[in-house]
């Protein structure tokens, strides 16, 4: 299941089933992007009714991962080297464990294009109030 991204004035969301390494049953997932955090995307997995496990990472990591290996550290994305070049693999690593997620390249590209429609790549800084952020974190 993958459908067109849901686009609102300040956010994009796309739902799809993904394959989680080691599990035969697909897992429901949700990609999301908001102009409130223009540099990041979030991939969430439904763990239980109403409960989601979320991974937030740089949008440009996903963009680069559409065409080649991308990422160093906790999140790595690359085109599948299997028989299906239309799939992407994402490796997620944390102190709690490691997972490999397989999802459709076309759906990911559609999601990325929708985020670019809201905030073109390279224009994220126009939405970030750096002075306000510094003032907030330096309050004593």
Short mmCIF file of C-alpha atoms in Angstrom, two decimals:
data_model
loop_
_atom_site.label_atom_id
_atom_site.label_comp_id
_atom_site.label_asym_id
_atom_site.label_seq_id
_atom_site.Cartn_x
_atom_site.Cartn_y
_atom_site.Cartn_z
CA UNK A 1 0.00 0.00 0.00
CA UNK A 2 1.37 3.31 -1.04
CA UNK A 3 -0.62 6.28 -2.07
CA UNK A 4 0.05 9.85 -3.01
CA UNK A 5 1.54 11.93 -0.18
CA UNK A 6 -0.90 14.00 1.84
CA UNK A 7 0.24 17.61 1.49
CA UNK A 8 -0.92 20.40 3.79
CA UNK A 9 0.29 23.99 3.88
CA UNK A 10 3.08 23.16 6.32
CA UNK A 11 3.51 19.38 6.26
CA UNK A 12 3.72 16.29 4.07
CA UNK A 13 2.80 12.76 5.13
CA UNK A 14 2.86 9.44 3.29
CA UNK A 15 1.78 6.04 4.58
CA UNK A 16 3.01 2.72 3.24
CA UNK A 17 3.84 -0.82 4.23
CA UNK A 18 7.54 -1.63 4.50
CA UNK A 19 9.45 -4.85 5.00
CA UNK A 20 11.35 -5.04 8.22
CA UNK A 21 14.28 -7.44 8.13
CA UNK A 22 13.51 -10.67 9.94
CA UNK A 23 9.72 -10.25 9.78
CA UNK A 24 7.53 -11.80 7.12
CA UNK A 25 4.56 -9.51 7.73
CA UNK A 26 4.88 -5.95 6.36
CA UNK A 27 4.97 -3.12 8.89
CA UNK A 28 2.80 -0.01 8.49
CA UNK A 29 4.96 3.10 8.27
CA UNK A 30 4.53 6.84 7.97
CA UNK A 31 6.92 9.33 6.37
CA UNK A 32 6.42 12.89 7.59
CA UNK A 33 7.95 16.28 6.97
CA UNK A 34 7.08 19.65 8.47
CA UNK A 35 8.24 23.17 7.72
CA UNK A 36 8.71 23.61 11.48
CA UNK A 37 11.82 21.39 11.14
CA UNK A 38 12.77 21.95 7.48
CA UNK A 39 16.05 20.03 7.53
CA UNK A 40 14.56 16.77 8.83
CA UNK A 41 12.21 13.97 7.84
CA UNK A 42 10.70 11.37 10.15
CA UNK A 43 10.04 7.72 9.41
CA UNK A 44 7.66 6.14 11.92
CA UNK A 45 6.70 2.50 12.34
CA UNK A 46 3.49 1.43 13.99
CA UNK A 47 4.49 -0.78 16.89
CA UNK A 48 1.06 -1.17 18.48
CA UNK A 49 -2.31 0.47 18.17
CA UNK A 50 -1.64 4.19 18.47
CA UNK A 51 2.03 3.70 19.32
CA UNK A 52 4.77 4.62 16.87
CA UNK A 53 8.54 4.20 16.86
CA UNK A 54 10.07 7.25 15.19
CA UNK A 55 13.38 7.88 13.47
CA UNK A 56 14.17 11.49 12.61
CA UNK A 57 17.08 12.26 10.28
CA UNK A 58 18.33 14.75 7.69
CA UNK A 59 16.18 15.17 4.60
CA UNK A 60 19.30 15.41 2.42
CA UNK A 61 20.33 11.93 3.60
CA UNK A 62 17.10 10.53 2.12
CA UNK A 63 17.57 12.58 -1.07
CA UNK A 64 21.10 11.22 -1.55
CA UNK A 65 20.00 7.67 -0.68
CA UNK A 66 17.61 7.59 -3.64
CA UNK A 67 20.58 7.31 -6.00
CA UNK A 68 23.43 5.81 -4.01
CA UNK A 69 24.72 4.90 -0.55
CA UNK A 70 24.12 7.67 1.96
CA UNK A 71 24.71 8.15 5.66
CA UNK A 72 27.30 7.32 8.29
CA UNK A 73 26.21 6.29 11.73
CA UNK A 74 22.72 5.52 13.01
CA UNK A 75 20.84 5.88 9.69
CA UNK A 76 22.14 4.62 6.34
CA UNK A 77 20.18 4.42 3.08
CA UNK A 78 21.08 2.81 -0.21
CA UNK A 79 19.47 1.32 -3.28
CA UNK A 80 18.91 -2.40 -2.91
CA UNK A 81 21.63 -4.58 -4.40
CA UNK A 82 19.17 -7.45 -4.78
CA UNK A 83 17.21 -8.31 -7.89
CA UNK A 84 14.83 -5.39 -7.32
CA UNK A 85 16.43 -2.00 -8.08
CA UNK A 86 13.10 -0.33 -7.27
CA UNK A 87 13.68 -0.97 -3.57
CA UNK A 88 15.73 1.03 -1.07
CA UNK A 89 17.32 -0.34 2.07
CA UNK A 90 17.59 1.64 5.26
CA UNK A 91 19.74 0.48 8.14
CA UNK A 92 18.77 1.81 11.56
CA UNK A 93 21.09 1.36 14.50
CA UNK A 94 20.74 2.35 18.15
CA UNK A 95 21.94 1.12 21.52
CA UNK A 96 18.67 -0.86 21.65
CA UNK A 97 19.21 -2.75 18.42
CA UNK A 98 19.61 -2.85 14.67
CA UNK A 99 17.03 -3.07 11.89
CA UNK A 100 16.99 -3.20 8.10
CA UNK A 101 13.95 -1.68 6.41
CA UNK A 102 13.09 -2.19 2.76
CA UNK A 103 10.75 0.25 1.03
CA UNK A 104 9.79 1.40 -2.44
CA UNK A 105 12.10 3.86 -4.16
CA UNK A 106 9.25 5.41 -6.17
CA UNK A 107 7.19 6.17 -3.04
CA UNK A 108 10.24 7.67 -1.32
CA UNK A 109 11.00 9.82 -4.38
CA UNK A 110 7.37 11.01 -4.46
CA UNK A 111 7.58 11.90 -0.77
CA UNK A 112 10.85 13.81 -1.31
CA UNK A 113 9.34 15.71 -4.25
CA UNK A 114 6.41 16.71 -2.02
CA UNK A 115 8.80 18.03 0.64
CA UNK A 116 10.62 20.04 -2.05
CA UNK A 117 7.29 21.56 -3.10
CA UNK A 118 6.93 22.93 0.44
CA UNK A 119 10.57 23.87 1.00
CA UNK A 120 12.98 23.62 -1.93
CA UNK A 121 16.34 22.06 -1.12
CA UNK A 122 18.73 24.81 -0.07
CA UNK A 123 16.00 27.16 1.19
CA UNK A 124 15.54 25.57 4.63
CA UNK A 125 17.47 28.31 6.46
CA UNK A 126 14.77 30.87 5.59
CA UNK A 127 12.44 28.98 7.95
CA UNK A 128 14.85 28.64 10.87
CA UNK A 129 15.01 31.40 13.48
CA UNK A 130 18.61 30.89 14.60
CA UNK A 131 18.63 33.98 16.84
CA UNK A 132 15.43 32.85 18.55
CA UNK A 133 16.83 29.34 19.03
CA UNK A 134 20.05 30.70 20.58
CA UNK A 135 18.07 33.00 22.86
CA UNK A 136 15.91 30.08 23.98
CA UNK A 137 18.76 27.71 24.79
CA UNK A 138 20.84 30.35 26.57
CA UNK A 139 18.07 31.49 28.93
CA UNK A 140 19.14 31.22 32.49
#
